[in-house]
XYZ file of C-alpha atoms in Angstrom:
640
model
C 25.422 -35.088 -47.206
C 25.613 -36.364 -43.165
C 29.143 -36.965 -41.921
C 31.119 -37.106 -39.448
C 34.620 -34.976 -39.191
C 37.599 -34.823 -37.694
C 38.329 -31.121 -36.756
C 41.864 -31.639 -34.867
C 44.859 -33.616 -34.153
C 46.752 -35.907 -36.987
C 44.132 -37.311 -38.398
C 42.368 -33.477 -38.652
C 39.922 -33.090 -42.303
C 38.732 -36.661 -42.611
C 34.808 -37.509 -42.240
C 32.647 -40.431 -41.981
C 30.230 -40.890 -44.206
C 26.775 -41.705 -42.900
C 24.120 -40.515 -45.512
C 23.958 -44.350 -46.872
C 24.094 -46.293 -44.182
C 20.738 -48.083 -43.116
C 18.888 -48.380 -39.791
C 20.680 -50.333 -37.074
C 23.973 -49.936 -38.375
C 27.061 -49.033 -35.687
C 29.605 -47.556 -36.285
C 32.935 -47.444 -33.899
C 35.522 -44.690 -33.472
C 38.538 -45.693 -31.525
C 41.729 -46.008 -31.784
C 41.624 -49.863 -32.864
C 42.955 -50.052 -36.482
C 39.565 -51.997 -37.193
C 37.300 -49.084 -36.549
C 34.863 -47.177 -38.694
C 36.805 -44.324 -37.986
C 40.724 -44.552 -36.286
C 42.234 -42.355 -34.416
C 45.529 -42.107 -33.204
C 46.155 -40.316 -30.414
C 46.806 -42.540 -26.974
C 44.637 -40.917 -24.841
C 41.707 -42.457 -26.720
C 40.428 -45.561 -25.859
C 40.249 -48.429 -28.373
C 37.087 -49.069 -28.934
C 35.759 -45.535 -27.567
C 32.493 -44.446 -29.324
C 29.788 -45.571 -31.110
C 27.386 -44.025 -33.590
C 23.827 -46.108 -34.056
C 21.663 -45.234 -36.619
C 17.991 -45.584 -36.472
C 14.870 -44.237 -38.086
C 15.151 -40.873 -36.426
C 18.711 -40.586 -36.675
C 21.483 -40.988 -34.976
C 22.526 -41.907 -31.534
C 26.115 -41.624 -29.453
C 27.195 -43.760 -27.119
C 30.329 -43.712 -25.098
C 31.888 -46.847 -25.031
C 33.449 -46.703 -21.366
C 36.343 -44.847 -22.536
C 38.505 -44.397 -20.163
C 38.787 -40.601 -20.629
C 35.121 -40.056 -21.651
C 33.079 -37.838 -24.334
C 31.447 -35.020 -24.051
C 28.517 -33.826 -26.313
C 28.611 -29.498 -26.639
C 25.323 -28.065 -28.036
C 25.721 -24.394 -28.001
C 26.250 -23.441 -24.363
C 24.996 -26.954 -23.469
C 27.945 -29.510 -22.416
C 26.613 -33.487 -22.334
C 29.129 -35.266 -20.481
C 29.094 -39.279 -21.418
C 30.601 -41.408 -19.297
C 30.149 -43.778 -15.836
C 29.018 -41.045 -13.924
C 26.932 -39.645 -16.275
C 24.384 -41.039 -19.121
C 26.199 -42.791 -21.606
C 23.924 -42.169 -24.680
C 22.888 -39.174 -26.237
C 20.481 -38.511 -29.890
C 22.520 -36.026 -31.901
C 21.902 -32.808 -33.611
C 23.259 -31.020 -36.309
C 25.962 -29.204 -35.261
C 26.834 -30.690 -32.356
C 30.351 -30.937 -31.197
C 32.183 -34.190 -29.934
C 35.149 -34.316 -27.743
C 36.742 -37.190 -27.160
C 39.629 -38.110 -24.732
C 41.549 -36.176 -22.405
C 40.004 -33.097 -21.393
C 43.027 -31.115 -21.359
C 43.849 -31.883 -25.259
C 40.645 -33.135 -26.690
C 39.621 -34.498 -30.305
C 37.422 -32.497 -31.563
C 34.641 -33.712 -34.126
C 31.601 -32.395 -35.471
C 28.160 -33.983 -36.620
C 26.321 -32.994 -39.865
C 23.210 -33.831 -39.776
C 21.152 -32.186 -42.364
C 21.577 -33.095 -46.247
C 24.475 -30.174 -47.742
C 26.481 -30.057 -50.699
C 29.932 -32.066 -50.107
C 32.085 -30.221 -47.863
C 35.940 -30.022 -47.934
C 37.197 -29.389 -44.148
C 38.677 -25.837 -45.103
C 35.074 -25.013 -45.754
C 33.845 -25.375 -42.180
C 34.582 -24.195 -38.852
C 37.817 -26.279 -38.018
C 38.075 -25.849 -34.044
C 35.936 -24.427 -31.350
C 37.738 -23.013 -28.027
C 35.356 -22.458 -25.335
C 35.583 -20.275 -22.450
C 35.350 -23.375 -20.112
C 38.324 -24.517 -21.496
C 40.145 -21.782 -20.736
C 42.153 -23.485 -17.552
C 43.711 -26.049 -20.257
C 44.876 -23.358 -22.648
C 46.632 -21.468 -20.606
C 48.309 -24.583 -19.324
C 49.667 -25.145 -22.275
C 50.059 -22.126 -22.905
C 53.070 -22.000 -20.167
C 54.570 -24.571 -21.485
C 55.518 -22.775 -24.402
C 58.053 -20.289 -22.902
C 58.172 -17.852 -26.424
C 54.793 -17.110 -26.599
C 54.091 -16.422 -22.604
C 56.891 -14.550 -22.539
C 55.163 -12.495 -25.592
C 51.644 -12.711 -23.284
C 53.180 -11.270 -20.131
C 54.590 -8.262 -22.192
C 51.108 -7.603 -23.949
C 49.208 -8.044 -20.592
C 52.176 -5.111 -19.049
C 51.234 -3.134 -21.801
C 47.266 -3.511 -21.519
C 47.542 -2.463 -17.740
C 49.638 0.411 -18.658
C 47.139 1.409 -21.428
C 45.360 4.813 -21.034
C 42.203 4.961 -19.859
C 40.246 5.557 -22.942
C 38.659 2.839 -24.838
C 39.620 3.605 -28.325
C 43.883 3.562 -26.676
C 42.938 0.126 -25.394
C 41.395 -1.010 -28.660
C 44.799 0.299 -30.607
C 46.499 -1.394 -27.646
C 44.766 -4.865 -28.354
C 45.233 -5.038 -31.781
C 49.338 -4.407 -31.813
C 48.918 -7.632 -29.408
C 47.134 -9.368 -31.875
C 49.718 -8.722 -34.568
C 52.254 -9.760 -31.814
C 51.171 -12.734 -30.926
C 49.916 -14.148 -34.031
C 52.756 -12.737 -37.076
C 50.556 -14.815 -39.858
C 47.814 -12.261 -38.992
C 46.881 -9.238 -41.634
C 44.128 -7.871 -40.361
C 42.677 -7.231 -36.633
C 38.672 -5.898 -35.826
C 37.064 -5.394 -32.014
C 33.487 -5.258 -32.378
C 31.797 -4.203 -29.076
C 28.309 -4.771 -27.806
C 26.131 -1.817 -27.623
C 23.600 -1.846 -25.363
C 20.223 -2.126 -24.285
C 19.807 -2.723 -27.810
C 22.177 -5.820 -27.738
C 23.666 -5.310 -31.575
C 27.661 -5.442 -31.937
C 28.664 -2.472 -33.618
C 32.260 -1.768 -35.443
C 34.517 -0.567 -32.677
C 37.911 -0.801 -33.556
C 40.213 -1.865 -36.499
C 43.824 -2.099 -38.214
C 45.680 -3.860 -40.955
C 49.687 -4.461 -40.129
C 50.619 -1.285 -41.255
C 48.513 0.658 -38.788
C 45.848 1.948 -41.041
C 42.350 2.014 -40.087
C 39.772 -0.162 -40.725
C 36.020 0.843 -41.073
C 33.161 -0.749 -39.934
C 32.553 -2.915 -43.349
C 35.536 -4.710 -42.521
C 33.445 -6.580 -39.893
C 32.412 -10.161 -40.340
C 29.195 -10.624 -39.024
C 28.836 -14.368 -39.457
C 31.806 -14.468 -37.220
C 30.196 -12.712 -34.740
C 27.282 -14.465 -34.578
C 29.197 -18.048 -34.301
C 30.959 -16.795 -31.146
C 28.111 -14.959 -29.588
C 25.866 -18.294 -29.813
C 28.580 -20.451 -29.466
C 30.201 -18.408 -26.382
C 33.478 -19.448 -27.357
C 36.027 -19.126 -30.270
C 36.004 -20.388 -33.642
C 38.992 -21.477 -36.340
C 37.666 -20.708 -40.099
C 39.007 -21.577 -42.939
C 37.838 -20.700 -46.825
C 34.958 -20.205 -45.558
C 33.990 -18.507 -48.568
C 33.347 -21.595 -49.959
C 30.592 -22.688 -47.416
C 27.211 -23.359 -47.732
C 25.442 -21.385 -48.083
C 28.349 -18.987 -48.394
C 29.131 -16.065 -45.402
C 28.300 -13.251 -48.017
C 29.950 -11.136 -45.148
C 33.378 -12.813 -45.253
C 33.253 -13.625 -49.267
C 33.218 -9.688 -49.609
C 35.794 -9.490 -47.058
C 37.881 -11.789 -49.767
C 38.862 -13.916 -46.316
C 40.932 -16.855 -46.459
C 41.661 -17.634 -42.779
C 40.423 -16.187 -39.292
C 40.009 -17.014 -35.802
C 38.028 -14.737 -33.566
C 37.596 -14.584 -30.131
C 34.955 -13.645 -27.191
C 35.280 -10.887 -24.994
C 33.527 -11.226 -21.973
C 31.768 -10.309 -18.723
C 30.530 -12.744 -16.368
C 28.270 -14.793 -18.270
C 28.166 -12.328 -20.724
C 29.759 -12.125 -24.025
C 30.536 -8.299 -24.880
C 32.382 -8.031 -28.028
C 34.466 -9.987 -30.458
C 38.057 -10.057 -31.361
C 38.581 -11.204 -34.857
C 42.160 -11.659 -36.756
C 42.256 -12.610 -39.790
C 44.377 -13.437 -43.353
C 43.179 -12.492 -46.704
C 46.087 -13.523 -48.332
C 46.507 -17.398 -47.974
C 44.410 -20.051 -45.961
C 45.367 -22.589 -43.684
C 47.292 -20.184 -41.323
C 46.322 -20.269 -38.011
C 46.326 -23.611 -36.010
C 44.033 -24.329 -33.030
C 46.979 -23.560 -30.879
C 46.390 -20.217 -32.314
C 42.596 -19.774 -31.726
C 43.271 -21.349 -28.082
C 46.386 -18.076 -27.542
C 43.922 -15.458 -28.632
C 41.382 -16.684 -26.709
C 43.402 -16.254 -23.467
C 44.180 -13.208 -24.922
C 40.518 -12.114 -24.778
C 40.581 -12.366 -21.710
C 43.022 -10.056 -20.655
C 41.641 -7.395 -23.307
C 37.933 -8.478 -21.941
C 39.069 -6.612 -18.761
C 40.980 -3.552 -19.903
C 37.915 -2.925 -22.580
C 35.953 -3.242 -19.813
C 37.837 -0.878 -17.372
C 38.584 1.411 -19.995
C 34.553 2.151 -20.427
C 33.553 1.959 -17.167
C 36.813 4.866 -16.491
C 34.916 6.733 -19.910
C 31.856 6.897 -18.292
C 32.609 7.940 -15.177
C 35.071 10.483 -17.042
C 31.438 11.409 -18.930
C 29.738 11.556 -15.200
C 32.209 13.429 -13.642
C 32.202 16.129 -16.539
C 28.752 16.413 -15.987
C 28.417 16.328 -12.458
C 30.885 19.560 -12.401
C 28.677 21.139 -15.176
C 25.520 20.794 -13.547
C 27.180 21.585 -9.829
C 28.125 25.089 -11.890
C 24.873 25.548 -13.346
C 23.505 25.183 -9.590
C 26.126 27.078 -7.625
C 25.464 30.038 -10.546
C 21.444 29.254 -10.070
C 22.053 29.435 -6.430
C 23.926 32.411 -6.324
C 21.407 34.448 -8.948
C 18.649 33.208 -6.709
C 20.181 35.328 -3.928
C 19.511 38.660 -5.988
C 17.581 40.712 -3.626
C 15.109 43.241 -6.021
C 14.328 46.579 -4.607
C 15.703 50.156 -4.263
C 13.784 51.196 -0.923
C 15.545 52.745 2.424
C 14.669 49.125 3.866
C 15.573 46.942 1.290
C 19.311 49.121 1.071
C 19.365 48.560 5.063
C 18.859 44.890 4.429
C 21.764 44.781 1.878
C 23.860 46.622 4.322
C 23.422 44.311 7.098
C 24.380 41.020 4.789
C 27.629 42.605 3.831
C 28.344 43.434 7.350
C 27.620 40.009 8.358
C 28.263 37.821 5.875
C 31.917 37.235 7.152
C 30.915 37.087 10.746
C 31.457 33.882 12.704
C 28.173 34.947 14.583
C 24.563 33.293 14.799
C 21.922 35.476 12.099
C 18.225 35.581 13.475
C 16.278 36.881 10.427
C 12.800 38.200 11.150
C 10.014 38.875 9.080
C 6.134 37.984 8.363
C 5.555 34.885 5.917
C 6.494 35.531 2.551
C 9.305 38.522 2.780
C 12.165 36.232 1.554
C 13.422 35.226 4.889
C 15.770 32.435 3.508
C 16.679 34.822 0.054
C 18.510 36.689 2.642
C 19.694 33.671 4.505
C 20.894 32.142 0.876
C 22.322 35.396 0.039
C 24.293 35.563 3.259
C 25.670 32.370 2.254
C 26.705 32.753 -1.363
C 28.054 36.299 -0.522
C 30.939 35.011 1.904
C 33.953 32.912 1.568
C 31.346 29.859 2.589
C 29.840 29.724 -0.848
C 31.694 27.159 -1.894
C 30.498 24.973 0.789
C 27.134 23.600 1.458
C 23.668 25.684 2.065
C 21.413 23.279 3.886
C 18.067 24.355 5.381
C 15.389 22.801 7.149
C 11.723 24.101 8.092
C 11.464 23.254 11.869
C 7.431 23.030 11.890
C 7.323 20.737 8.856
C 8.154 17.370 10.406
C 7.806 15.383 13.902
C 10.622 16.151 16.495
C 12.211 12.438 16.485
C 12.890 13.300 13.130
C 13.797 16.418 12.760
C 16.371 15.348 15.452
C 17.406 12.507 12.894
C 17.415 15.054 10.065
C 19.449 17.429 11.908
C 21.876 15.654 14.251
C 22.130 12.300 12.314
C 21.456 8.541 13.688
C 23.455 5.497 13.905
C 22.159 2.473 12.759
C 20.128 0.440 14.929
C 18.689 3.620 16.799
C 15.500 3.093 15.824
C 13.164 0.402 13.949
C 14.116 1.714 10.506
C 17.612 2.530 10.984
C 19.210 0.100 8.864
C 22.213 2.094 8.194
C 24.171 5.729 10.068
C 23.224 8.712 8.793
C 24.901 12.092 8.686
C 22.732 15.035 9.728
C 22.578 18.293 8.128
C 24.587 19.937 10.690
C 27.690 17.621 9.296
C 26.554 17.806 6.028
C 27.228 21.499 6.183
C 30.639 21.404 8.062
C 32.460 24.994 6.922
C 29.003 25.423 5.423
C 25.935 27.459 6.485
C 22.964 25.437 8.094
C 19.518 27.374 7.874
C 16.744 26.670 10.494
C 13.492 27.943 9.348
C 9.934 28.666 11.833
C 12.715 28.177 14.640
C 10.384 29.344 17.110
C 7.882 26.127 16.266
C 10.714 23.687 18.030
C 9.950 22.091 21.241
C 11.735 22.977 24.529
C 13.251 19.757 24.131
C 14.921 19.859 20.796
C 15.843 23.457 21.483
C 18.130 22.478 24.265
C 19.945 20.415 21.821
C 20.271 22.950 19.455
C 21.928 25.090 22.389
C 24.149 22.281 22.835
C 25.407 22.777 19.199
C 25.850 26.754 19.622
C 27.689 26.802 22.820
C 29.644 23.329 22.585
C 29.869 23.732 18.347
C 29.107 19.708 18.713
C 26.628 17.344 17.811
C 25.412 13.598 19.046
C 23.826 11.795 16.698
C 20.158 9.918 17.558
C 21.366 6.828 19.446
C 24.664 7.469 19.303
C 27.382 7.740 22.523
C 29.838 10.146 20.789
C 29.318 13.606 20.049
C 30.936 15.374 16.880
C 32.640 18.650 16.500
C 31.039 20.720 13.671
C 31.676 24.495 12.553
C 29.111 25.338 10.705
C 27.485 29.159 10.212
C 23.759 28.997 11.874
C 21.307 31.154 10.521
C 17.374 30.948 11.883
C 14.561 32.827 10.764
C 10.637 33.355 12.320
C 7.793 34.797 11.879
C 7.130 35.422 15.649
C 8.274 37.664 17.912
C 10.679 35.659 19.712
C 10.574 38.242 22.440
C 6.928 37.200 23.361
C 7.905 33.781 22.627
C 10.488 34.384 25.757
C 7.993 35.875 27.717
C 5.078 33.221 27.177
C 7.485 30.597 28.520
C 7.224 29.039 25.064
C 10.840 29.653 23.785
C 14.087 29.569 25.877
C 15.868 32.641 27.403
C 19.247 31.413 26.552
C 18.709 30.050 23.478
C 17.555 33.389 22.289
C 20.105 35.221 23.424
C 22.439 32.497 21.248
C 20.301 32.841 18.184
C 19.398 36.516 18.005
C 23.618 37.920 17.998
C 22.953 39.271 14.972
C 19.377 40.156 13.921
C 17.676 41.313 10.652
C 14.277 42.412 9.829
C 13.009 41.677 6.342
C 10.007 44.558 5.880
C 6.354 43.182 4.761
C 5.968 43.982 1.431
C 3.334 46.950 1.866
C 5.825 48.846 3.578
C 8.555 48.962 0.475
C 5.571 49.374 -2.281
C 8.212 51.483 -4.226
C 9.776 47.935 -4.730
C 6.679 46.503 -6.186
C 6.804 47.618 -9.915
C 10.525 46.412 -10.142
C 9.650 42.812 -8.516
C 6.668 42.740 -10.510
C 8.703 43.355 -13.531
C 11.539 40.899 -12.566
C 9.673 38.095 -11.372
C 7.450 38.892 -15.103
C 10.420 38.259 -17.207
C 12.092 35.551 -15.206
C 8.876 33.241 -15.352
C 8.526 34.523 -19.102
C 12.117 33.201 -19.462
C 11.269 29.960 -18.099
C 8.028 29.483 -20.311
C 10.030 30.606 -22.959
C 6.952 33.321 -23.699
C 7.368 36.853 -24.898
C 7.781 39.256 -21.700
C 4.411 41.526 -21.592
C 4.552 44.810 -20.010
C 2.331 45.872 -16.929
C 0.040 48.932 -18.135
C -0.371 51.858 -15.701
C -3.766 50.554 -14.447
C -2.255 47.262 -13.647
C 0.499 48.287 -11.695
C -1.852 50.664 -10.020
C -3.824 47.862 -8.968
C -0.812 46.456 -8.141
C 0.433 49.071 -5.630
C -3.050 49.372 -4.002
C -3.247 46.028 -2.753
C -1.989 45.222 0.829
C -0.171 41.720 -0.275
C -1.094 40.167 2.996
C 1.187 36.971 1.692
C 4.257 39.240 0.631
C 6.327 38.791 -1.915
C 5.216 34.829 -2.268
C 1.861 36.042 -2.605
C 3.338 38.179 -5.410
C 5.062 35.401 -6.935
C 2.146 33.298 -7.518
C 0.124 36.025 -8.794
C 3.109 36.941 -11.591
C 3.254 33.010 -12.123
C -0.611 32.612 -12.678
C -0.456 35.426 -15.463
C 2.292 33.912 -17.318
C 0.828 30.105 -16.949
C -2.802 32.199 -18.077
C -0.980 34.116 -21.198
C -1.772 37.768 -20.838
C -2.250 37.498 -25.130
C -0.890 40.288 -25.748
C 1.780 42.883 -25.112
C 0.773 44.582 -22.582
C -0.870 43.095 -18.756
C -4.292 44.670 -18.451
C -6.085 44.900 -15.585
C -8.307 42.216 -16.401
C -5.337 39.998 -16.676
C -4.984 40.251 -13.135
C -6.962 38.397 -10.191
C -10.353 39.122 -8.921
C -9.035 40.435 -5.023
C -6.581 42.706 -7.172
C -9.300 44.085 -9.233
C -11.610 45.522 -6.571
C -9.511 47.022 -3.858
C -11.767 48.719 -0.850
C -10.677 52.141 -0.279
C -7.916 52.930 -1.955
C -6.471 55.562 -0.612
C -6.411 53.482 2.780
C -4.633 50.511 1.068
C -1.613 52.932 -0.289
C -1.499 55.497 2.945
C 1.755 55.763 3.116
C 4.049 54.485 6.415
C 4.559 56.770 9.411
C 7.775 58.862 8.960
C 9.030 62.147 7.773
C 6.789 64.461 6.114
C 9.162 64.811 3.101
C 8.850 60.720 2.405
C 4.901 60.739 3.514
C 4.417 63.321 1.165
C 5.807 61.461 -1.280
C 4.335 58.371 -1.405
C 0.716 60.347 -1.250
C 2.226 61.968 -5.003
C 3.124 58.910 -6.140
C -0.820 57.342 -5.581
C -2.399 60.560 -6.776
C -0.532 60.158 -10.305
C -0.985 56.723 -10.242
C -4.575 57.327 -9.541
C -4.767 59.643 -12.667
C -3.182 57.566 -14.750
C -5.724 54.792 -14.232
C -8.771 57.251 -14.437
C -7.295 58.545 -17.878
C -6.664 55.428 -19.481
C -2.972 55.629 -19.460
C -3.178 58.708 -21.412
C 0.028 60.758 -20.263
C -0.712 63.789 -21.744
C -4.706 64.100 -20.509
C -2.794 62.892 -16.954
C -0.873 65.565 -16.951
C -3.543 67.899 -18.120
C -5.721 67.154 -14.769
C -2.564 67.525 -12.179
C -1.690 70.605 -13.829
C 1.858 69.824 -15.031
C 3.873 69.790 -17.698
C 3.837 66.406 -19.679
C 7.577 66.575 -19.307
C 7.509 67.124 -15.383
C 5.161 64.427 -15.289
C 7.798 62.001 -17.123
C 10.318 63.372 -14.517
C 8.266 62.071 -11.528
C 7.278 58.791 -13.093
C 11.239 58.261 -13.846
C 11.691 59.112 -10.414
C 9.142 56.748 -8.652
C 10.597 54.279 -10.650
C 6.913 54.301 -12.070
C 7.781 54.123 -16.546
């Protein structure tokens, strides 16, 4: 059957038949008692519409009504009228409204052959979001029920922050505003998939309702429709909403919730106890109501996720300050390793400049790091910066900061690190690589404790700790005319020496062993254990890169697999392998004959070990000791 119907005002359920009516035939709505189709209200013209069929289907045309028609397709709004074309070819579906804008007649067009339809088996009244200006115009005019809407808006802003308090919030309004209402569900859009999943719902006595209480015909009306819908029995439709006959629904109205142009949930109430009790008025309230929950749904997840972000933020920032501060642990039980450690707690509360020296490799900015994390700064920032890794203009931009405009790329100010580590430490690596130039600005910083950022006319007080390191002699720098006399003086208050690693070798086997399991750790592998041999091939080399050279050698084993329990000597790189003279490799350093005797012990079991397999019995055997005074100096050498 194609018809014609009425969906509001007086005349509201009443349909024009057009399945018989031939080609050429016109048919006039108006509110002329003569018309195919009369309607009362006054702001409708009397002769205001007519529908022309023809071999296609039907056509509209407005009539020059003196308030006008417009044709809504979906999100699609065909505006008849003077200004506008006047005739339009209908579709199924499509909605009429005729008259005043404010207060419309609504009527929709079947098109397509169905079984006969009563009116409370289709969707009675459509409130879109455009009209949202008119409803809450007359909306004010109805001093009860915006009295009721100003107390439910106070009590949305007042809501807690969390989505599912909003969503309890929201529903009590529902049941507020609309006392013919059983039963209230919020479904919410979850995205990037797009579907609208159960979020939220009650009955009138509070309890909970789960997510098969959800119409999802409903939803899908006001998601393509963008707008509101009125349903009645719709149980009875055709075909039938399987979704709402389960439901055993008489009556509901449901509602967009928005976002821009974007619809991001649905507010449904409903009554599964009688039909015919909501009005239009009713869909046209809870739509202005949407609004308002629209916006504290919205707030309330934005405020959840950035609840979520912050959490996380102050997890990870934990995981890094405690990742920081174990990656200050300094390995090692030598006389110049202790003297190192000694120095940092001395210093580490001193509002001095630290020079640390030492060849490439040693840990240079370990011990800067551990300076750091060790004193009431930690909680601050640890910046550093490698002076010979980047141009001066920008390591002048990287330090001290620009404003925008200073250069071709400056499209915005900067800070520098210097600010970035106000009541921080600030650590300048290869300092001796900076040109005279830039190292007159650093003096600036030391003696003035201010900065001026590139291109900028105002400098900046900063207290910040400075700690440099080299591998030069900054002495010879001085000397050379390379490096300035008073900047040295500034830098060098406080200066520490981080020893190459062949002169701590009785370090070696416990890095080797600590850098073994933490890279074992991180692989998640099974931590091998070095075999006599290896670490003997271990202590004879020189490490000319130190203990980075170390690292990457411990690194390559564990990214190889050593298969097995135990690291061979054949695990271990070529240059390790075949060590030229030995005995010249381990001499041990200039000192006191007590300590130099020592360290020649240590090499001569170490060398017997290797030459006897590992065999500590046969080793002791060929020194000439007793097996358990051997395990006495291999506990004491640190050497099991």
């Amino acid at each position: 059957m194609k018809y014609l119907c009425q969906l509001t005002g007086p005349g509201s359920g009443r349909q024009l038949a057009l399945d018989k009516v031939e080609p050429g035939r016109r048919l006039r709505i108006g509110r002329d008692e003569t018309a195919d189709l009369s309607v009362e209200e006054e702001h409708i013209s009397t002769s205001h519409l007519e529908l022309m069929a023809d071999d296609q289907g039907w056509l509209a045309r407005d009539l020059k009504s003196t308030n006008g028609t417009v044709v809504v397709r979906g999100q699609e709004e065909i505006v008849l009228g003077p200004l506008n074309q006047f005739t339009v070819r209908l579709e199924h579906g499509d909605l009429l409204f005729l008259g005043d804008p404010a207060r419309p007649v609504h009527f929709r067009f079947v098109g397509r052959k169905t079984k006969p339809l009563s009116t409370t088996q289709e969707i009675l009244a459509v409130a879109h979001l455009a009209g949202l200006p008119q409803f809450e115009d007359r909306i004010r005019q109805d001093p009860k029920r915006i009295a009721t809407l100003y107390e439910i808006t106070k009590r949305l802003s007042n809501a807690p922050g969390q989505p599912a308090q909003v969503g309890q919030v929201a529903c009590e309004a529902v049941f507020d505003l609309l006392p013919t209402a059983t039963h209230v569900v919020i479904s919410l859009e979850e995205r990037p998939e797009g579907e609208f999943i159960h979020f939220i719902g009650l009955d009138r006595q509070g309890e909970s309702l789960g997510e098969k209480h959800v119409s999802k015909s409903v939803i899908r009306e006001v998601r393509d429709k963008r707008a509101g819908v009125l349903v009645a029995d719709a149980a009875a439709a055709d075909p039938p909403a399987h979704s709402i006959v389960r439901l055993g629904i008489q009556t509901t109205i449901a509602a967009p919730l928005w976002v821009g142009e974007r619809v991001t949930g649905v507010i449904e109430a409903d009554n599964r106890a009688s039909g015919g009790v909501f009005t239009e008025y009713d869909l046209q309230t809870l739509t202005v109501l949407a609004g308002q929950v629209s916006l504290a749904v919205e707030n309330a997840r934005l405020f959840s996720r950035l609840q979520a972000a912050e959490a996380r933020l102050a997890e990870e920032n934990i995981f890094l300050k405690k990742d920081q501060e174990r990656k200050t642990e300094i390995i090692g039980m030598s006389a110049a390793i202790k003297e190192v450690l000694s120095l940092i707690d001395k210093v580490k509360e001193a509002r001095v400049p630290v020079c640390i020296e030492g060849e490439t490799g040693t840990g240079k900015e370990l011990v800067a790091r551990a300076i750091h994390y060790r004193s009431s700064r930690r909680h601050k920032l640890f910046v550093s910066q490698n002076c010979a890794a980047i141009p001066e203009s920008i390591l002048e931009s990287e330090l001290f900061g620009h404003v925008k405009g200073a250069f071709t790329s400056a499209d915005r100010d900067k800070k520098g690190l210097f600010e970035m580590a106000e009541e921080g430490t600030i650590f300048l690596d290869e300092i001796a690589e900076t040109t005279p130039a830039m190292q007159a600005k650093l003096l600036r910083v030391l003696q003035e404790g201010e900065i001026r950022p590139v291109g900028g006319v105002r400098s900046r007080n900063v207290e910040v700790r400075v700690i440099s390191a080299t591998n030069k002699n900054l002495e010879e720098e001085v000397d050379q005319g390379r490096f300035r006399e008073d900047l040295y003086y500034r830098l060098k208050v406080f200066p520490i020496f981080m020893p190459p690693l062949r002169e701590r070798r009785e370090d070696l086997p416990l890095l080797a062993r600590h850098l073994l399991e933490m890279y074992c750790k991180e692989a998640l592998r099974k931590v091998p254990t070095f075999t006599p041999e290896a670490l003997a091939l271990l202590m004879a080399y020189r490490w000319p890169g130190n203990v980075r050279e170390l690292q990457n050698e411990i690194q390559r084993l564990v990214i190889v697999g050593v298969g097995g329990d135990f690291v061979l000597p054949a695990h271990l790189s070529e240059r390790l392998r075949r060590p030229e003279d030995l005995l010249e490799q381990v001499k041990p350093p200039r000192g006191g004959l007590k300590e130099m005797l020592e360290e020649v012990e240590k090499w001569l079991i170490l060398d017997t070990l290797r030459d006897q397999g590992g065999n500590k019995t046969a080793t002791a055997e060929v020194l000439k000791i007793s097996r358990e005074g051997l395990h006495k100096k291999l506990a004491r050498y640190n050497l099991n």
